[in-house]
Coordinates of C-alpha atoms in Angstrom, one line a residue:
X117 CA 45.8 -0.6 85.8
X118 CA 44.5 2.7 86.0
X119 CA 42.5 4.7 83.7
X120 CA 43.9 4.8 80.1
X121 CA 43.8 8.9 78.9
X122 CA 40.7 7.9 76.5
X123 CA 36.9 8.5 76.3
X124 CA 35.3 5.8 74.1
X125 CA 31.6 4.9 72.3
X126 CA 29.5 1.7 72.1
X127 CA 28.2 1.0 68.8
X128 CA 24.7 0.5 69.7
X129 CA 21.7 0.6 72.5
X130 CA 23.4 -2.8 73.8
X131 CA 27.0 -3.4 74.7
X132 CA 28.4 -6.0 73.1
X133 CA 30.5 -8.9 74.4
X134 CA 33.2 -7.9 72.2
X135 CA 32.9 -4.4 73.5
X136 CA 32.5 -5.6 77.2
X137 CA 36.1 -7.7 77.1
X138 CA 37.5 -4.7 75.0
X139 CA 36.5 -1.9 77.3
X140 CA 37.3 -4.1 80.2
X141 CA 40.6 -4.4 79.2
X142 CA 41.4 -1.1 77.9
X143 CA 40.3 0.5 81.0
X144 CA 39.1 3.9 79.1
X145 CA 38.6 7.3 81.7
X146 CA 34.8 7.6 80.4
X147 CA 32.4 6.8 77.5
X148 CA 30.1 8.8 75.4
X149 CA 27.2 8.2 74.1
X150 CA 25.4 9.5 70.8
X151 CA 21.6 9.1 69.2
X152 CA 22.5 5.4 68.3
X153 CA 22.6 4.6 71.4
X154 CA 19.8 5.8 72.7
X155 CA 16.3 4.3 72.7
X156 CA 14.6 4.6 75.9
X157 CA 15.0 5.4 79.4
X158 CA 15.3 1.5 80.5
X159 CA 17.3 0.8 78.1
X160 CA 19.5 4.0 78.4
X161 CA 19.7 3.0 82.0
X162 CA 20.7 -0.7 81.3
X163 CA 23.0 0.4 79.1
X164 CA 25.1 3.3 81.4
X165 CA 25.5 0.5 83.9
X166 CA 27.3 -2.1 81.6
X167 CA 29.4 0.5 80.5
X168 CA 30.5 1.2 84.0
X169 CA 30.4 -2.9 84.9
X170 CA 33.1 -3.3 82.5
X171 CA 35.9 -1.2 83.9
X172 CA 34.7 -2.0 86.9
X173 CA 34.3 1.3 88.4
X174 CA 32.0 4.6 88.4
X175 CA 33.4 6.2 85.4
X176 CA 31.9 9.5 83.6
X177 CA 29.3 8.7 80.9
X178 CA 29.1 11.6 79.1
X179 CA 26.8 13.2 76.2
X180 CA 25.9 15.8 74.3
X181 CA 22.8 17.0 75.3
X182 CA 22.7 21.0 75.0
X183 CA 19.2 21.3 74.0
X184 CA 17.6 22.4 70.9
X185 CA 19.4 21.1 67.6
X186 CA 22.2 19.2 69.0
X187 CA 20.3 16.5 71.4
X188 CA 21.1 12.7 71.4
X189 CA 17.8 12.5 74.1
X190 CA 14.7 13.2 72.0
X191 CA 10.8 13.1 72.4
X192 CA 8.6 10.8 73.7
X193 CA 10.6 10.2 76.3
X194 CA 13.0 13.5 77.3
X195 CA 11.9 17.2 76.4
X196 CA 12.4 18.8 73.2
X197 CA 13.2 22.4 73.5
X198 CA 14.1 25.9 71.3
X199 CA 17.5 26.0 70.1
X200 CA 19.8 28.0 72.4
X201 CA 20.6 31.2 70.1
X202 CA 17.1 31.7 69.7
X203 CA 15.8 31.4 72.9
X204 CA 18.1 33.9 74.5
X205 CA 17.4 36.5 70.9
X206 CA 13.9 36.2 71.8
X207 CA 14.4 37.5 75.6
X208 CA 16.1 41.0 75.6
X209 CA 15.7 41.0 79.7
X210 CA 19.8 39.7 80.4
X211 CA 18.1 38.4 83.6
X212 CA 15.3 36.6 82.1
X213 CA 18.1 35.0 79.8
X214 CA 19.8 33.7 82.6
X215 CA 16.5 32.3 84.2
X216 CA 15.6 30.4 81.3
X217 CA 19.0 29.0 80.8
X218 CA 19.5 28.0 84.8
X219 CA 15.7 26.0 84.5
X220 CA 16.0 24.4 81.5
X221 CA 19.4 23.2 82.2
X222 CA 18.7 22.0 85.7
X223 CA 15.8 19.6 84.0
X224 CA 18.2 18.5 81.6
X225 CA 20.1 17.5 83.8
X226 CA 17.8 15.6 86.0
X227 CA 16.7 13.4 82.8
X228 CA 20.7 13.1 82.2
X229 CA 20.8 11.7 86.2
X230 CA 18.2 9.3 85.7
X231 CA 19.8 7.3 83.3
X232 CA 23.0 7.4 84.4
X233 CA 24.7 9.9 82.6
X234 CA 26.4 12.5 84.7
X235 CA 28.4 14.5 82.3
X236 CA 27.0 16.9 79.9
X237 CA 29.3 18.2 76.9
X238 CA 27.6 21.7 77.2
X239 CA 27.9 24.5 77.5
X240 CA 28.6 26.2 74.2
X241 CA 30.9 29.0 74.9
X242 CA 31.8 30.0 71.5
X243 CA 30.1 33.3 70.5
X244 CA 27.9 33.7 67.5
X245 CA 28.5 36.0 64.8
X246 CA 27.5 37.0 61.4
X247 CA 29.6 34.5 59.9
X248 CA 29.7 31.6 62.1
X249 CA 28.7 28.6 60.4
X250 CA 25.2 27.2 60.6
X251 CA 26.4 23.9 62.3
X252 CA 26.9 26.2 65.5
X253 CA 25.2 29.5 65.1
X254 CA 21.6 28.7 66.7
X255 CA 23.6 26.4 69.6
X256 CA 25.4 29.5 70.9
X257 CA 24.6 31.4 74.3
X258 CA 24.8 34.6 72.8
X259 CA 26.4 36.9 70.3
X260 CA 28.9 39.0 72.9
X261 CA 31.4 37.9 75.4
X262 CA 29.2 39.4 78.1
X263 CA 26.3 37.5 76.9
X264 CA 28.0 34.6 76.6
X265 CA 29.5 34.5 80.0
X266 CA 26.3 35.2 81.5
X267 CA 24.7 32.3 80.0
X268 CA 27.2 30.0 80.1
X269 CA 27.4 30.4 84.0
X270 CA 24.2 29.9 84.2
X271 CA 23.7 26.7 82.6
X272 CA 27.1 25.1 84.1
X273 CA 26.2 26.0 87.2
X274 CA 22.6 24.7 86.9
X275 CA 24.2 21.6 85.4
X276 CA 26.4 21.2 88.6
X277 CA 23.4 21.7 90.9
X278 CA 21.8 19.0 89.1
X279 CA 24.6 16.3 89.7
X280 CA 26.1 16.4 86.2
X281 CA 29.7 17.9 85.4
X282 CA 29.8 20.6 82.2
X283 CA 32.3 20.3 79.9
X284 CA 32.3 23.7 78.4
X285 CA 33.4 24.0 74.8
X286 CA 35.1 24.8 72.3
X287 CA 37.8 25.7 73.4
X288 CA 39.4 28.3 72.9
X289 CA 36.0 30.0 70.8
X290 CA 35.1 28.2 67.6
X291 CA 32.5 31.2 66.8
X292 CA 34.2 33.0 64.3
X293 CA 35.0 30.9 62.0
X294 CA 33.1 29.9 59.0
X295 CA 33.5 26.5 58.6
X296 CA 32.2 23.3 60.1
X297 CA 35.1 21.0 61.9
X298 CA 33.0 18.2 61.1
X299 CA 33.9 17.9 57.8
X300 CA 37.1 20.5 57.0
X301 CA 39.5 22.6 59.4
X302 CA 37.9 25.6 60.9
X303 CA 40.0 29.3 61.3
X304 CA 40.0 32.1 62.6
X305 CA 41.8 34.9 61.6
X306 CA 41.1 37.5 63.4
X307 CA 44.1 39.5 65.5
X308 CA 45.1 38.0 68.9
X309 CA 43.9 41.4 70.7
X310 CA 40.4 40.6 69.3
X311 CA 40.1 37.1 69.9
X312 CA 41.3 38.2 73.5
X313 CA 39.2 40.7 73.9
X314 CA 35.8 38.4 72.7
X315 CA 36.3 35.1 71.4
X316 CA 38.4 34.0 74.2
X317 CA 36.8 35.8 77.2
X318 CA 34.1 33.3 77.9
X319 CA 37.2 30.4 78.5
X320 CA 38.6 32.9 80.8
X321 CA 35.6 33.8 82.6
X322 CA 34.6 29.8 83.2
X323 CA 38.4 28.7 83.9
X324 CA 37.5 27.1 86.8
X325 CA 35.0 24.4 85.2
X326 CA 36.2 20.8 86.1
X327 CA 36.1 19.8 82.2
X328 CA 37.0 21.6 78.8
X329 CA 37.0 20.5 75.2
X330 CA 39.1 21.8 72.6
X331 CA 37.7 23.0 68.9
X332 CA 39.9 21.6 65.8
X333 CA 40.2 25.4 64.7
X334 CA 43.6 27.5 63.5
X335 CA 44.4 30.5 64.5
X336 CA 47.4 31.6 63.0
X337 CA 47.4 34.6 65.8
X338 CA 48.9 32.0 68.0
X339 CA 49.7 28.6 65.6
X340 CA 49.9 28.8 62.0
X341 CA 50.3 25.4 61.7
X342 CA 48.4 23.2 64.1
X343 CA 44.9 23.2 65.0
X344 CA 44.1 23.9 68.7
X345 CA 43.7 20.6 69.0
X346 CA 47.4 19.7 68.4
X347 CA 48.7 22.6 69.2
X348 CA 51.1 23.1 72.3
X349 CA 50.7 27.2 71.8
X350 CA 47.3 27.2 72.3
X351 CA 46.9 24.7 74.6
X352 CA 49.6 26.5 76.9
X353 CA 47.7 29.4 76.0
X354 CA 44.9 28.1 77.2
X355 CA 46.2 27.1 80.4
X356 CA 48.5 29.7 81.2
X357 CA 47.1 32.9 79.7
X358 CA 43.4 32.2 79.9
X359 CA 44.1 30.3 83.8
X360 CA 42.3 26.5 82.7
X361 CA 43.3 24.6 85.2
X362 CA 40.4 21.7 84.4
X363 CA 40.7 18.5 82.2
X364 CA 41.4 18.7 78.7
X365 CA 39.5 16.6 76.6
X366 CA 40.0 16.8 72.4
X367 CA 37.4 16.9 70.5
X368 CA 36.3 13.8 68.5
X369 CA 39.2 12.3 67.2
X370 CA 37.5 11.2 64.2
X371 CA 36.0 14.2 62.7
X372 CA 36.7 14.8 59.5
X373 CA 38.5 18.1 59.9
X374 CA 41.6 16.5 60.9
X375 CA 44.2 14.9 58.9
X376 CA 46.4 11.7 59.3
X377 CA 45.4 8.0 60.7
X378 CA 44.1 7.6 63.8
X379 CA 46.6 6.9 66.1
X380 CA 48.9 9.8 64.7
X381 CA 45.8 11.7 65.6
X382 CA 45.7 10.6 69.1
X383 CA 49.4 11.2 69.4
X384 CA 49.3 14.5 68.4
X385 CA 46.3 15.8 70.8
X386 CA 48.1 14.3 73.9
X387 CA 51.6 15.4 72.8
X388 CA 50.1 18.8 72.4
X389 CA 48.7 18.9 76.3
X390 CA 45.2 17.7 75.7
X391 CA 44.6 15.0 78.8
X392 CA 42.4 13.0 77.3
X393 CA 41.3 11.9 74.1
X394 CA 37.5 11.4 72.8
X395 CA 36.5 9.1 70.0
X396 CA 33.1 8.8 69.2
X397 CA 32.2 6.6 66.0
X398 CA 32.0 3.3 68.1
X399 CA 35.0 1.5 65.7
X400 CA 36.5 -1.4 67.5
X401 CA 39.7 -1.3 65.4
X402 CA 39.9 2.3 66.0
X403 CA 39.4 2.1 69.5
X404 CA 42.2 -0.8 69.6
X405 CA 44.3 1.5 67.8
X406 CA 44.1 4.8 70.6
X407 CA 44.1 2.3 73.7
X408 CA 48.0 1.1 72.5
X409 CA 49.3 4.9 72.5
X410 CA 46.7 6.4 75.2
X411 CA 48.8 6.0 78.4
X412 CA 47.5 5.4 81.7
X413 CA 46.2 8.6 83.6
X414 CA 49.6 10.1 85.8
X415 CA 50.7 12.9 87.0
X416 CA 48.6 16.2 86.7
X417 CA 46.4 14.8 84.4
X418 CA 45.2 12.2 86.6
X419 CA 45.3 15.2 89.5
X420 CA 43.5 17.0 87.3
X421 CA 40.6 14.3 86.9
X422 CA 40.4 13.3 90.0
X423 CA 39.3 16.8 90.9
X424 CA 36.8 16.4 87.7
X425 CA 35.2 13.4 89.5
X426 CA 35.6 15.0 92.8
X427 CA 32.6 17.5 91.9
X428 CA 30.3 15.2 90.6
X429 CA 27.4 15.3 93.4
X430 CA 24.2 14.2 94.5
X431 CA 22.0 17.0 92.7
X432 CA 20.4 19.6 95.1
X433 CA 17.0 19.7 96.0
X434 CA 15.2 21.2 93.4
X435 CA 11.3 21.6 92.5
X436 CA 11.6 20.1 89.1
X437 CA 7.9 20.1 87.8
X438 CA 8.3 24.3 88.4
X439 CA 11.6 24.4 86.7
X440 CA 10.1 22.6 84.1
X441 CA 7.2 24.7 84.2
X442 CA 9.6 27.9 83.7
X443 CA 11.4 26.9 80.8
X444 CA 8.4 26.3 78.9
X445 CA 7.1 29.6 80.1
X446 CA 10.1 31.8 79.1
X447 CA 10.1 29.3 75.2
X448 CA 6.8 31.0 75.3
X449 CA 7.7 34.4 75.6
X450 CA 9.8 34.0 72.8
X451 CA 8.4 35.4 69.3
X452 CA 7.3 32.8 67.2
X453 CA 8.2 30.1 69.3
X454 CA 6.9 27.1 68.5

């Protein structure tokens, strides 16, 4: 059997025997992992591997680890740093921006290799403004297209270098609205020549990423009616107007901004164009639930996959203690860092 259109979540720091004859026989694309399960770097390691024993094959592990707020990798044991907004606000220099982006990404992603984890949902490419809600604000790149571009290159190409795929999100720009997707539906009504013009351009600009994740956010420019998400528009859109030509991944299925069961929820982000679909609490029954309508990888998805996979790499040689060195300098350069 090959790879079911699904990314999944353990429960825990330990994979459980139910989880191991579940995942084994589900045969999801990739896994995630979150803050519970994560303890420490053996155990992170340990853990990676069974995941990838039990579909028998070198599947993605991914996380979110962007740095700053949103971390599931925390001190003692992995680097803590300035939130992203913040850090770039506090270096007017666009170049010195880039810098510190490209080395702190690049030794986030070397702690990402070690344990086995060798796909990154980062970077941000939504655009902060005055009214974007606090869940994202301080985790943007910047507050213009330009700046966002610049940044985001920076950091998915430093993630690249550093043997771990980006998955750049969320797509297509989750920065103007003022809601948080966690808990209700985000929106955005601005006028399609604006969203074009700036909330959009950063998708554009990184089109050629191996990996994109979608934002559950309306924009009744282009879909009254259906969240990106589940929405054919803007997932053509996407594709055809704004030239993604990566893998689709949802966003987590079971967020709170969605409506309807699970599965109907799954059905809809597939039937809508999304490639694969991510759930992230670690619910067996849920899971069980995705895996009966989640169809095997085919056709341009599983093209479109392969060529994911494909540019996974052994990381370039790279002085790390320096890089780490430089991202602590340029967080110190930074007014009232801490």
């Amino acid at each position: 059997m090959s790879a079911r259109a699904a990314i999944f979540a353990p429960a825990g720091t330990r994979l459980s025997a139910d989880e191991a004859r579940f995942f084994a026989q589900a045969e999801p694309w990739g896994f995630i992992l979150f803050a519970r399960n994560v303890d420490n770097p053996d155990q992170l390691r340990r853990l990676t591997g069974d995941l990838r024993k039990s579909v028998g094959r070198d599947a993605p592990v991914l996380i979110d680890q962007e740095g700053g707020r949103v971390a599931r990798m925390r001190s003692p044991h992995w680097q803590e740093w300035l939130a992203p907004l913040d850090l770039v606000a506090g270096l007017p220099d666009p170049a010195a921006q880039a810098r510190a982006i490209t080395s702190r990404y690049r030794v986030i992603a070397s702690e990402l290799r070690r344990v086995g984890i060798d796909a990154n949902c980062a970077p941000v490419l939504d655009i902060a403004t005055a009214q974007t809600h606090p869940f994202l604000r301080n985790r943007c790149l910047g507050e213009s297209a330009v700046q966002v571009v610049r940044n985001g290159r920076a950091a998915a190409d430093a993630l690249l270098a550093g043997g771990v795929l980006p998955i750049v999100k969320h797509a297509p720009g989750h920065g103007r609205a003022t809601q948080d997707s966690h808990k209700d539906l985000a929106r955005s009504d601005a006028p399609l020549a604006v969203l074009q013009a700036e909330d959009f351009a950063p998708f554009a600009a990184l089109a050629d990423m191996p990996l994109a994740m979608t934002g559950h956010i309306l924009f009744p420019a282009l879909d009254a009616e259906n969240c990106a998400t589940f929405s054919p528009v803007i997932l053509r859109y996407l594709r055809q107007t704004l030239g993604f030509g990566g893998l689709l991944i949802s966003d987590d299925l079971s967020m709170e901004a969605l409506q309807g069961d699970i599965g109907s929820r799954a059905a809809r982000a597939l039937a809508a164009g999304c490639d694969i679909v991510l759930h992230c609490n670690g619910r067996l029954d849920e899971m069980a639930i995705i895996a009966a309508i989640a169809p095997a990888l085919e056709g341009a998805a599983a093209q479109r996959a392969a060529r994911a996979l494909a540019m996974r790499r052994t990381p370039e040689p790279c002085d790390l203690p320096a890089m780490l060195a430089e991202a602590h300098r340029f967080e110190h350069e930074v007014p009232h860092a801490r």
